[in-house]
Structures are given as C-alpha cells and as structure tokens.
Amino acid sequence: MTRIGVITFPGTLDDVDALRAVRLAGAEPVSLWHKDADLHGVDAVVVPGGFSYGDYLRCGAIARFAPVMDEVIEATGKGMPVLGICNGFQILAEAHLLPGALIRNDHQKFICREQGLRVESTTTAWTNLFEAGDEITIPMKNGEGNFIASPEELDRLEGEGLVVFRYTGSNPNGSARDIAGVRNERGNVVGLMPHPEHAVEPGFGPDSAAGPRTGVDGLKIFQSAISALVGA
C-alpha cells in the first residue's frame, strides 16, 4: 500500500485532518515529526496547514530549517511527491522548493470561507486525475495567503505552465493573477493555500462546483498522488 507521510510541527493544526484525508483516499497515513531525521520509508509527503512555530519571524521561516525538511528537500530532488497546504505552502516557498512568496492578505484580515478554484495544470503528481479547467470548491483559511512574485517570475510561471490552481470569483487575498497554487518544474511538488483535506467526505465539505461529488473535491488531490505513485 502507498504510504503518505504528514509532518507535524509545533503549532501545526491540520495534520490529523490530512492524515484522515490520506486514509480516505486509499493510502496508509504515516505521522512524521519535525525533528525526524528520516522520512520512515514513505512514498509521498504532505506539509499541512497551521501556524508552525507560532509563525514567528514570518510564516514558514523557522519550519523551513526543521530537521525533517532536510529530508524533504533531498527527497523532492529524487522525485518524491510533496504537497504543501496553506502554511505548508509557505514552508515550501521558504525552502525554495516552490517559486514566489506568501505575504499578508491585501485586506489585512484573516479569511475563512469556501473558495472556488480552477485547475490549471494536470501534469503534476497531485492533479493528474483532474481535467484542465475543472472547477472545484475547497475551504480556505489564511491571514497570509497573498501570493507574490516579480512580474518576470509571474510571466515565467504562466509561460511554463507552473500555475496549478487559480481562484475563481472574487480574489480572496490579493494574490497576483488570482494564483492559488503553483508547482515546481518537475511537477512532483505542489503548494496551494486552500485546504483540500477539509473536503474529502460527503456531508462534511463544501458544495461542489461540479455538483455530483458534493463535499469531496479535495479527495481527488490525494488520490492523484496515489495514482502517480502506482503508475510510476
């Protein structure tokens, strides 16, 4: 069975939810600790949301130097699928595993709501079960989810197809070009601000933009990783 690890840092909030999402997707969830010096043989890693190390300095800046992140950085270079969710996205950006940076929301307020997304890239380990242009609904909750990059970098991301998710409807946090998630060049590392682990079970997630799979739009993100690993 595919084994997917979920890292817990001091201040992480959504690790248990991510572990549950992994299990519901059909993989074996494995808890990883921020001080771990190895990844315990997992096939993929989720860096979940929360407030790692209290978000001191800036979001993800301290977690980036946790011992487990040395292992994650090495593993991504070998092609391991890694997903960063919200604070996890911030950590991966701080570790330079993903382009751009996340800063304070342009309205200077924490936001928590159901958010529409459009899938822009399906050639990643975490989106291969989607069709380009699919619209999904995922919960989001962040205070520093404003994605920024230089105009030149934004043009590169667009030109090379590295934008994975884009906000639909109103932009919730001021992110440049409505970008909600990006990938690395290889496609094994993806980060997004909304929380797919909160949309994995009917009756407990938001209504789906697609309709029939109400509340489970996030599940396909985790299933995509399993599909990528099984087919590798």
Short mmCIF file of N, CA and C in Angstrom, two decimals, residues 109-179:
data_model
loop_
_atom_site.label_atom_id
_atom_site.label_comp_id
_atom_site.label_asym_id
_atom_site.label_seq_id
_atom_site.Cartn_x
_atom_site.Cartn_y
_atom_site.Cartn_z
N LYS A 109 -6.82 41.08 6.81
CA LYS A 109 -7.70 40.31 7.69
C LYS A 109 -7.55 38.83 7.41
N PHE A 110 -7.76 38.04 8.45
CA PHE A 110 -7.83 36.59 8.29
C PHE A 110 -9.12 36.26 7.57
N ILE A 111 -9.08 35.32 6.64
CA ILE A 111 -10.26 34.95 5.88
C ILE A 111 -10.52 33.46 6.03
N CYS A 112 -11.81 33.10 6.19
CA CYS A 112 -12.21 31.70 6.29
C CYS A 112 -13.51 31.55 5.51
N ARG A 113 -13.47 30.79 4.42
CA ARG A 113 -14.66 30.65 3.59
C ARG A 113 -14.48 29.50 2.62
N GLU A 114 -15.56 29.11 1.97
CA GLU A 114 -15.48 28.16 0.86
C GLU A 114 -15.00 28.92 -0.37
N GLN A 115 -14.04 28.33 -1.08
CA GLN A 115 -13.40 29.04 -2.18
C GLN A 115 -13.43 28.23 -3.46
N GLY A 116 -13.87 28.85 -4.53
CA GLY A 116 -13.83 28.21 -5.83
C GLY A 116 -12.43 28.27 -6.42
N LEU A 117 -12.01 27.17 -7.04
CA LEU A 117 -10.70 27.08 -7.70
C LEU A 117 -10.90 26.51 -9.10
N ARG A 118 -10.02 26.90 -10.00
CA ARG A 118 -9.96 26.29 -11.32
C ARG A 118 -8.63 25.55 -11.45
N VAL A 119 -8.68 24.32 -11.88
CA VAL A 119 -7.47 23.52 -12.06
C VAL A 119 -6.82 23.92 -13.38
N GLU A 120 -5.59 24.42 -13.28
CA GLU A 120 -4.88 24.91 -14.46
C GLU A 120 -3.87 23.90 -15.01
N SER A 121 -3.31 23.09 -14.14
CA SER A 121 -2.28 22.14 -14.57
C SER A 121 -2.63 20.75 -14.05
N THR A 122 -2.65 19.78 -14.95
CA THR A 122 -2.96 18.41 -14.55
C THR A 122 -1.76 17.49 -14.71
N THR A 123 -0.61 18.06 -15.02
CA THR A 123 0.60 17.25 -15.21
C THR A 123 1.46 17.29 -13.96
N THR A 124 0.81 17.14 -12.80
CA THR A 124 1.53 17.07 -11.54
C THR A 124 1.14 15.80 -10.82
N ALA A 125 1.95 15.45 -9.82
CA ALA A 125 1.66 14.26 -9.03
C ALA A 125 0.37 14.39 -8.24
N TRP A 126 -0.10 15.62 -8.04
CA TRP A 126 -1.25 15.86 -7.18
C TRP A 126 -2.51 16.28 -7.92
N THR A 127 -2.45 16.38 -9.25
CA THR A 127 -3.64 16.81 -10.01
C THR A 127 -3.88 15.97 -11.25
N ASN A 128 -3.24 14.85 -11.39
CA ASN A 128 -3.32 14.08 -12.63
C ASN A 128 -4.69 13.44 -12.87
N LEU A 129 -5.56 13.40 -11.86
CA LEU A 129 -6.89 12.83 -12.04
C LEU A 129 -7.93 13.89 -12.44
N PHE A 130 -7.50 15.14 -12.50
CA PHE A 130 -8.39 16.22 -12.93
C PHE A 130 -8.27 16.43 -14.43
N GLU A 131 -9.22 17.18 -14.98
CA GLU A 131 -9.15 17.70 -16.33
C GLU A 131 -8.83 19.18 -16.24
N ALA A 132 -8.01 19.69 -17.15
CA ALA A 132 -7.72 21.11 -17.16
C ALA A 132 -9.01 21.90 -17.29
N GLY A 133 -9.17 22.90 -16.44
CA GLY A 133 -10.38 23.70 -16.45
C GLY A 133 -11.43 23.26 -15.46
N ASP A 134 -11.23 22.11 -14.80
CA ASP A 134 -12.17 21.67 -13.76
C ASP A 134 -12.30 22.76 -12.70
N GLU A 135 -13.51 22.98 -12.24
CA GLU A 135 -13.75 23.93 -11.16
C GLU A 135 -14.19 23.16 -9.92
N ILE A 136 -13.52 23.43 -8.83
CA ILE A 136 -13.76 22.73 -7.57
C ILE A 136 -13.97 23.75 -6.46
N THR A 137 -14.51 23.28 -5.34
CA THR A 137 -14.73 24.15 -4.19
C THR A 137 -14.02 23.56 -2.98
N ILE A 138 -13.13 24.36 -2.39
CA ILE A 138 -12.28 23.90 -1.29
C ILE A 138 -12.34 24.96 -0.17
N PRO A 139 -12.42 24.55 1.09
CA PRO A 139 -12.35 25.54 2.17
C PRO A 139 -10.98 26.21 2.22
N MET A 140 -10.96 27.48 2.61
CA MET A 140 -9.68 28.17 2.80
C MET A 140 -9.74 28.99 4.08
N LYS A 141 -8.58 29.16 4.70
CA LYS A 141 -8.48 29.92 5.96
C LYS A 141 -7.04 30.40 6.08
N ASN A 142 -6.83 31.66 5.88
CA ASN A 142 -5.47 32.17 5.96
C ASN A 142 -5.45 33.67 6.24
N GLY A 143 -4.36 34.12 6.80
CA GLY A 143 -4.12 35.55 7.00
C GLY A 143 -2.98 36.05 6.15
N GLU A 144 -2.15 35.11 5.67
CA GLU A 144 -1.02 35.47 4.83
C GLU A 144 -0.99 34.55 3.62
N GLY A 145 -2.01 34.71 2.79
CA GLY A 145 -2.15 33.86 1.62
C GLY A 145 -1.97 34.59 0.31
N ASN A 146 -1.47 35.80 0.39
CA ASN A 146 -1.31 36.67 -0.77
C ASN A 146 -0.05 36.26 -1.54
N PHE A 147 -0.23 35.58 -2.66
CA PHE A 147 0.91 35.09 -3.45
C PHE A 147 1.51 36.23 -4.26
N ILE A 148 2.82 36.40 -4.14
CA ILE A 148 3.51 37.45 -4.89
C ILE A 148 4.74 36.88 -5.59
N ALA A 149 5.13 37.54 -6.64
CA ALA A 149 6.37 37.26 -7.36
C ALA A 149 6.61 38.46 -8.27
N SER A 150 7.83 38.57 -8.77
CA SER A 150 8.13 39.67 -9.68
C SER A 150 7.33 39.49 -10.97
N PRO A 151 7.09 40.57 -11.71
CA PRO A 151 6.38 40.44 -12.99
C PRO A 151 7.06 39.44 -13.92
N GLU A 152 8.38 39.42 -13.92
CA GLU A 152 9.12 38.48 -14.77
C GLU A 152 8.89 37.04 -14.33
N GLU A 153 8.88 36.84 -13.01
CA GLU A 153 8.65 35.49 -12.48
C GLU A 153 7.21 35.05 -12.77
N LEU A 154 6.26 35.95 -12.62
CA LEU A 154 4.87 35.62 -12.92
C LEU A 154 4.71 35.23 -14.38
N ASP A 155 5.37 35.96 -15.26
CA ASP A 155 5.31 35.62 -16.69
C ASP A 155 5.90 34.23 -16.93
N ARG A 156 6.99 33.92 -16.21
CA ARG A 156 7.61 32.60 -16.36
C ARG A 156 6.67 31.50 -15.88
N LEU A 157 6.03 31.71 -14.73
CA LEU A 157 5.11 30.71 -14.20
C LEU A 157 3.97 30.46 -15.19
N GLU A 158 3.44 31.55 -15.74
CA GLU A 158 2.35 31.40 -16.71
C GLU A 158 2.86 30.70 -17.98
N GLY A 159 4.01 31.14 -18.48
CA GLY A 159 4.53 30.61 -19.73
C GLY A 159 4.93 29.15 -19.66
N GLU A 160 5.40 28.71 -18.48
CA GLU A 160 5.86 27.33 -18.33
C GLU A 160 4.79 26.41 -17.73
N GLY A 161 3.60 26.94 -17.53
CA GLY A 161 2.51 26.11 -17.02
C GLY A 161 2.67 25.69 -15.58
N LEU A 162 3.29 26.56 -14.77
CA LEU A 162 3.56 26.21 -13.38
C LEU A 162 2.47 26.68 -12.42
N VAL A 163 1.45 27.36 -12.93
CA VAL A 163 0.28 27.70 -12.11
C VAL A 163 -0.62 26.47 -12.09
N VAL A 164 -0.93 25.98 -10.91
CA VAL A 164 -1.72 24.75 -10.77
C VAL A 164 -3.18 25.05 -10.48
N PHE A 165 -3.42 26.00 -9.57
CA PHE A 165 -4.79 26.38 -9.20
C PHE A 165 -4.92 27.90 -9.28
N ARG A 166 -6.12 28.34 -9.70
CA ARG A 166 -6.40 29.77 -9.74
C ARG A 166 -7.75 30.02 -9.07
N TYR A 167 -7.84 31.11 -8.31
CA TYR A 167 -9.10 31.45 -7.67
C TYR A 167 -10.14 31.82 -8.72
N THR A 168 -11.38 31.38 -8.49
CA THR A 168 -12.49 31.82 -9.32
C THR A 168 -13.38 32.72 -8.46
N GLY A 169 -14.19 33.54 -9.14
CA GLY A 169 -14.97 34.51 -8.39
C GLY A 169 -14.06 35.62 -7.90
N SER A 170 -14.36 36.18 -6.76
CA SER A 170 -13.55 37.28 -6.23
C SER A 170 -12.24 36.75 -5.64
N ASN A 171 -11.19 37.51 -5.86
CA ASN A 171 -9.88 37.15 -5.30
C ASN A 171 -9.92 37.35 -3.79
N PRO A 172 -9.64 36.29 -3.00
CA PRO A 172 -9.85 36.37 -1.55
C PRO A 172 -8.75 37.09 -0.78
N ASN A 173 -7.55 37.23 -1.37
CA ASN A 173 -6.44 37.74 -0.56
C ASN A 173 -5.47 38.65 -1.34
N GLY A 174 -5.79 38.96 -2.57
CA GLY A 174 -4.93 39.83 -3.37
C GLY A 174 -3.84 39.12 -4.14
N SER A 175 -3.86 37.80 -4.18
CA SER A 175 -2.81 37.05 -4.87
C SER A 175 -2.67 37.49 -6.32
N ALA A 176 -1.42 37.64 -6.75
CA ALA A 176 -1.14 38.07 -8.12
C ALA A 176 -1.78 37.11 -9.12
N ARG A 177 -2.47 37.67 -10.08
CA ARG A 177 -3.08 36.91 -11.18
C ARG A 177 -4.01 35.79 -10.68
N ASP A 178 -4.58 36.00 -9.50
CA ASP A 178 -5.53 35.04 -8.91
C ASP A 178 -4.90 33.67 -8.66
N ILE A 179 -3.59 33.63 -8.46
CA ILE A 179 -2.90 32.35 -8.28
C ILE A 179 -3.16 31.79 -6.88
#
